[in-house]
PDB file of C-alpha atoms in Angstrom:
ATOM      1  CA  MET A   1       6.248  95.698 138.110  1.00 56.00           C
ATOM      2  CA  PRO A   2       2.573  95.408 137.209  1.00 58.00           C
ATOM      3  CA  HIS A   3       3.312  95.870 133.492  1.00 62.00           C
ATOM      4  CA  ALA A   4       6.411  95.553 131.335  1.00 66.00           C
ATOM      5  CA  SER A   5       8.047  98.881 130.578  1.00 74.00           C
ATOM      6  CA  PRO A   6       7.882 100.027 126.925  1.00 78.00           C
ATOM      7  CA  ASP A   7      11.673  99.718 126.576  1.00 79.00           C
ATOM      8  CA  LEU A   8      11.728  96.147 127.933  1.00 84.00           C
ATOM      9  CA  ASP A   9      10.605  92.771 126.737  1.00 83.00           C
ATOM     10  CA  GLY A  10       9.590  90.144 129.249  1.00 85.00           C
ATOM     11  CA  GLU A  11       7.221  87.501 130.475  1.00 86.00           C
ATOM     12  CA  ILE A  12       5.219  86.955 133.618  1.00 87.00           C
ATOM     13  CA  VAL A  13       6.939  84.197 135.616  1.00 86.00           C
ATOM     14  CA  ALA A  14       4.670  84.162 138.679  1.00 84.00           C
ATOM     15  CA  THR A  15       1.509  85.683 140.082  1.00 89.00           C
ATOM     16  CA  SER A  16       0.540  86.147 143.717  1.00 90.00           C
ATOM     17  CA  PRO A  17      -2.662  87.329 145.353  1.00 95.00           C
ATOM     18  CA  LEU A  18      -2.252  90.465 147.453  1.00 95.00           C
ATOM     19  CA  ALA A  19      -3.573  90.900 150.977  1.00 94.00           C
ATOM     20  CA  VAL A  20      -3.858  93.570 153.615  1.00 96.00           C
ATOM     21  CA  VAL A  21      -1.613  92.195 156.374  1.00 94.00           C
ATOM     22  CA  GLY A  22      -1.589  93.066 160.059  1.00 91.00           C
ATOM     23  CA  VAL A  23      -5.382  93.356 160.089  1.00 88.00           C
ATOM     24  CA  ARG A  24      -6.861  94.005 163.532  1.00 84.00           C
ATOM     25  CA  ALA A  25      -9.621  91.786 164.899  1.00 84.00           C
ATOM     26  CA  GLY A  26     -13.060  92.933 163.869  1.00 85.00           C
ATOM     27  CA  HIS A  27     -11.949  94.705 160.685  1.00 85.00           C
ATOM     28  CA  THR A  28     -13.622  92.793 157.899  1.00 87.00           C
ATOM     29  CA  SER A  29     -13.704  95.400 155.136  1.00 93.00           C
ATOM     30  CA  ILE A  30     -10.635  96.400 153.164  1.00 95.00           C
ATOM     31  CA  ALA A  31     -11.222 100.098 153.860  1.00 95.00           C
ATOM     32  CA  ASP A  32     -11.555  99.536 157.627  1.00 93.00           C
ATOM     33  CA  ALA A  33      -8.391  97.414 157.693  1.00 94.00           C
ATOM     34  CA  LEU A  34      -6.396 100.068 155.817  1.00 95.00           C
ATOM     35  CA  LEU A  35      -7.625 102.917 158.005  1.00 94.00           C
ATOM     36  CA  ALA A  36      -7.166 101.149 161.355  1.00 92.00           C
ATOM     37  CA  ALA A  37      -3.404 101.620 161.644  1.00 94.00           C
ATOM     38  CA  PRO A  38      -0.468 103.362 159.981  1.00 97.00           C
ATOM     39  CA  LEU A  39       0.287 101.933 156.522  1.00 97.00           C
ATOM     40  CA  ALA A  40       3.796 100.798 155.550  1.00 97.00           C
ATOM     41  CA  VAL A  41       4.413 100.778 151.789  1.00 96.00           C
ATOM     42  CA  PRO A  42       7.336 100.610 149.359  1.00 94.00           C
ATOM     43  CA  SER A  43       8.312 103.794 147.500  1.00 90.00           C
ATOM     44  CA  ALA A  44       6.346 105.026 144.503  1.00 85.00           C
ATOM     45  CA  ARG A  45       8.882 103.689 141.996  1.00 80.00           C
ATOM     46  CA  SER A  46       8.173 100.043 142.862  1.00 83.00           C
ATOM     47  CA  GLY A  47       5.631  97.931 141.013  1.00 83.00           C
ATOM     48  CA  LEU A  48       4.074  96.838 144.293  1.00 89.00           C
ATOM     49  CA  ARG A  49       3.484 100.459 145.291  1.00 92.00           C
ATOM     50  CA  GLN A  50       1.842 101.158 141.937  1.00 89.00           C
ATOM     51  CA  SER A  51      -0.566  98.308 142.683  1.00 91.00           C
ATOM     52  CA  ILE A  52      -1.096  99.610 146.226  1.00 95.00           C
ATOM     53  CA  ASN A  53      -1.950 103.064 144.864  1.00 94.00           C
ATOM     54  CA  GLU A  54      -4.613 101.507 142.616  1.00 94.00           C
ATOM     55  CA  ILE A  55      -6.005  99.562 145.589  1.00 97.00           C
ATOM     56  CA  LEU A  56      -6.133 102.677 147.770  1.00 97.00           C
ATOM     57  CA  ALA A  57      -7.955 104.553 144.995  1.00 97.00           C
ATOM     58  CA  THR A  58     -10.438 101.681 144.659  1.00 97.00           C
ATOM     59  CA  TYR A  59     -11.325 101.235 148.339  1.00 97.00           C
ATOM     60  CA  LEU A  60     -10.768 104.646 149.932  1.00 97.00           C
ATOM     61  CA  SER A  61     -12.244 108.065 149.226  1.00 96.00           C
ATOM     62  CA  ASN A  62      -9.987 111.056 148.577  1.00 96.00           C
ATOM     63  CA  ILE A  63     -10.597 112.240 152.146  1.00 96.00           C
ATOM     64  CA  GLU A  64      -9.680 108.809 153.559  1.00 96.00           C
ATOM     65  CA  ARG A  65      -6.509 108.611 151.422  1.00 95.00           C
ATOM     66  CA  ASP A  66      -5.480 112.086 152.587  1.00 94.00           C
ATOM     67  CA  ALA A  67      -5.985 111.000 156.217  1.00 92.00           C
ATOM     68  CA  LEU A  68      -3.800 107.885 155.913  1.00 93.00           C
ATOM     69  CA  GLN A  69      -0.714 107.745 158.075  1.00 94.00           C
ATOM     70  CA  MET A  70       1.783 106.278 155.619  1.00 95.00           C
ATOM     71  CA  ILE A  71       5.478 105.503 155.750  1.00 95.00           C
ATOM     72  CA  GLU A  72       7.568 104.503 152.728  1.00 95.00           C
ATOM     73  CA  ILE A  73      10.163 101.776 153.213  1.00 93.00           C
ATOM     74  CA  ASP A  74      12.015 100.075 150.347  1.00 89.00           C
ATOM     75  CA  SER A  75      12.525  96.814 152.174  1.00 89.00           C
ATOM     76  CA  ILE A  76       9.857  94.124 152.502  1.00 87.00           C
ATOM     77  CA  PRO A  77      11.576  92.676 155.630  1.00 88.00           C
ATOM     78  CA  VAL A  78      11.463  96.107 157.307  1.00 93.00           C
ATOM     79  CA  ILE A  79       7.803  96.529 156.303  1.00 93.00           C
ATOM     80  CA  LEU A  80       7.049  93.111 157.818  1.00 90.00           C
ATOM     81  CA  ASN A  81       8.874  94.097 160.995  1.00 91.00           C
ATOM     82  CA  LEU A  82       6.682  97.200 161.265  1.00 94.00           C
ATOM     83  CA  VAL A  83       3.585  95.028 160.773  1.00 93.00           C
ATOM     84  CA  LEU A  84       4.652  92.252 163.162  1.00 90.00           C
ATOM     85  CA  HIS A  85       6.084  94.356 165.978  1.00 92.00           C
ATOM     86  CA  HIS A  86       4.889  97.959 165.683  1.00 94.00           C
ATOM     87  CA  GLY A  87       1.179  97.886 164.806  1.00 92.00           C
ATOM     88  CA  PHE A  88       1.362  98.810 161.111  1.00 95.00           C
ATOM     89  CA  VAL A  89      -0.662  97.351 158.256  1.00 95.00           C
ATOM     90  CA  SER A  90       0.550  96.844 154.707  1.00 96.00           C
ATOM     91  CA  ILE A  91      -0.454  95.349 151.382  1.00 96.00           C
ATOM     92  CA  LEU A  92       1.871  92.510 150.395  1.00 93.00           C
ATOM     93  CA  PRO A  93       1.932  89.408 148.183  1.00 91.00           C
ATOM     94  CA  GLN A  94       0.415  86.497 150.116  1.00 88.00           C
ATOM     95  CA  THR A  95       3.140  84.139 148.906  1.00 82.00           C
ATOM     96  CA  SER A  96       5.804  86.292 150.560  1.00 78.00           C
ATOM     97  CA  VAL A  97       3.946  86.644 153.838  1.00 80.00           C
ATOM     98  CA  SER A  98       2.870  83.009 154.216  1.00 75.00           C
ATOM     99  CA  ARG A  99       6.475  81.823 153.930  1.00 73.00           C
ATOM    100  CA  ILE A 100       7.519  84.094 156.762  1.00 73.00           C
ATOM    101  CA  ARG A 101       4.632  83.727 159.176  1.00 69.00           C
ATOM    102  CA  GLU A 102       1.501  81.735 158.378  1.00 67.00           C
ATOM    103  CA  ASP A 103      -0.507  83.077 161.321  1.00 70.00           C
ATOM    104  CA  LEU A 104      -0.201  86.757 160.349  1.00 80.00           C
ATOM    105  CA  ALA A 105      -3.706  88.226 160.138  1.00 85.00           C
ATOM    106  CA  GLN A 106      -4.587  88.905 156.516  1.00 89.00           C
ATOM    107  CA  LEU A 107      -7.509  90.147 154.491  1.00 92.00           C
ATOM    108  CA  ALA A 108      -7.246  88.809 150.948  1.00 92.00           C
ATOM    109  CA  LEU A 109      -7.854  91.237 148.125  1.00 95.00           C
ATOM    110  CA  PRO A 110      -9.961  90.247 145.108  1.00 96.00           C
ATOM    111  CA  ARG A 111      -8.059  88.383 142.383  1.00 95.00           C
ATOM    112  CA  ARG A 112      -8.202  91.404 140.059  1.00 95.00           C
ATOM    113  CA  HIS A 113      -5.466  92.916 142.273  1.00 94.00           C
ATOM    114  CA  ASP A 114      -3.062  89.954 141.905  1.00 93.00           C
ATOM    115  CA  MET A 115       0.603  90.919 141.570  1.00 89.00           C
ATOM    116  CA  ASN A 116       2.489  89.759 138.495  1.00 88.00           C
ATOM    117  CA  PHE A 117       6.194  89.039 138.724  1.00 84.00           C
ATOM    118  CA  TRP A 118       8.033  89.643 135.464  1.00 84.00           C
ATOM    119  CA  LEU A 119      11.369  88.541 134.108  1.00 85.00           C
ATOM    120  CA  CYS A 120      12.421  91.469 131.905  1.00 84.00           C
ATOM    121  CA  TRP A 121      15.336  92.287 129.647  1.00 81.00           C
ATOM    122  CA  PRO A 122      16.315  95.249 127.464  1.00 81.00           C
ATOM    123  CA  ARG A 123      14.549  95.234 124.122  1.00 78.00           C
ATOM    124  CA  ASP A 124      17.838  95.938 122.304  1.00 76.00           C
ATOM    125  CA  GLY A 125      20.776  93.557 122.634  1.00 73.00           C
ATOM    126  CA  GLY A 126      21.212  89.914 123.526  1.00 74.00           C
ATOM    127  CA  GLY A 127      18.831  89.856 126.455  1.00 80.00           C
ATOM    128  CA  ALA A 128      16.175  87.861 124.597  1.00 81.00           C
ATOM    129  CA  THR A 129      18.370  84.758 124.399  1.00 84.00           C
ATOM    130  CA  LEU A 130      19.194  84.860 128.093  1.00 84.00           C
ATOM    131  CA  GLY A 131      15.570  85.673 128.923  1.00 84.00           C
ATOM    132  CA  ALA A 132      14.323  82.650 126.957  1.00 83.00           C
ATOM    133  CA  ALA A 133      16.841  80.393 128.727  1.00 87.00           C
ATOM    134  CA  LEU A 134      15.755  81.666 132.148  1.00 86.00           C
ATOM    135  CA  ILE A 135      12.059  81.269 131.284  1.00 86.00           C
ATOM    136  CA  ALA A 136      12.745  77.667 130.215  1.00 88.00           C
ATOM    137  CA  ALA A 137      14.652  76.967 133.451  1.00 88.00           C
ATOM    138  CA  ILE A 138      11.822  78.399 135.549  1.00 85.00           C
ATOM    139  CA  ALA A 139       9.245  76.294 133.666  1.00 85.00           C
ATOM    140  CA  GLU A 140      11.379  73.162 134.206  1.00 85.00           C
ATOM    141  CA  ASN A 141      11.477  73.701 137.971  1.00 81.00           C
ATOM    142  CA  ARG A 142       7.770  74.286 138.526  1.00 76.00           C
TER     143      ARG A 142
END
């Protein structure tokens, strides 16, 4: 999620730059890359999709957003399959994509669009103790 929910406590445990992936040769602007092929995205309830919506609003006009061919898939592996084998583009964390296939054509987004990964727990209850232990374990292994 881009931000912690009001009913949760949490901390950012990682950050990754986002990129338009599956970019066709010759498309050097973010808008051109997004409009060149169908767009595969996670559903609106995901934090990544919320970030994608902000990116689309930043780089595309209302008319361009309305013209997008978009499919919602709640599985990053399925989205990558659409990008790798079926001509789609997507917006994904670079750390996820580079571990799967380093040569996948990407157009990096400006750092202001970086994706935060949160460890969250319910505000009420014993989640804070477990959350602190997990945060400490993550910090130890970096």
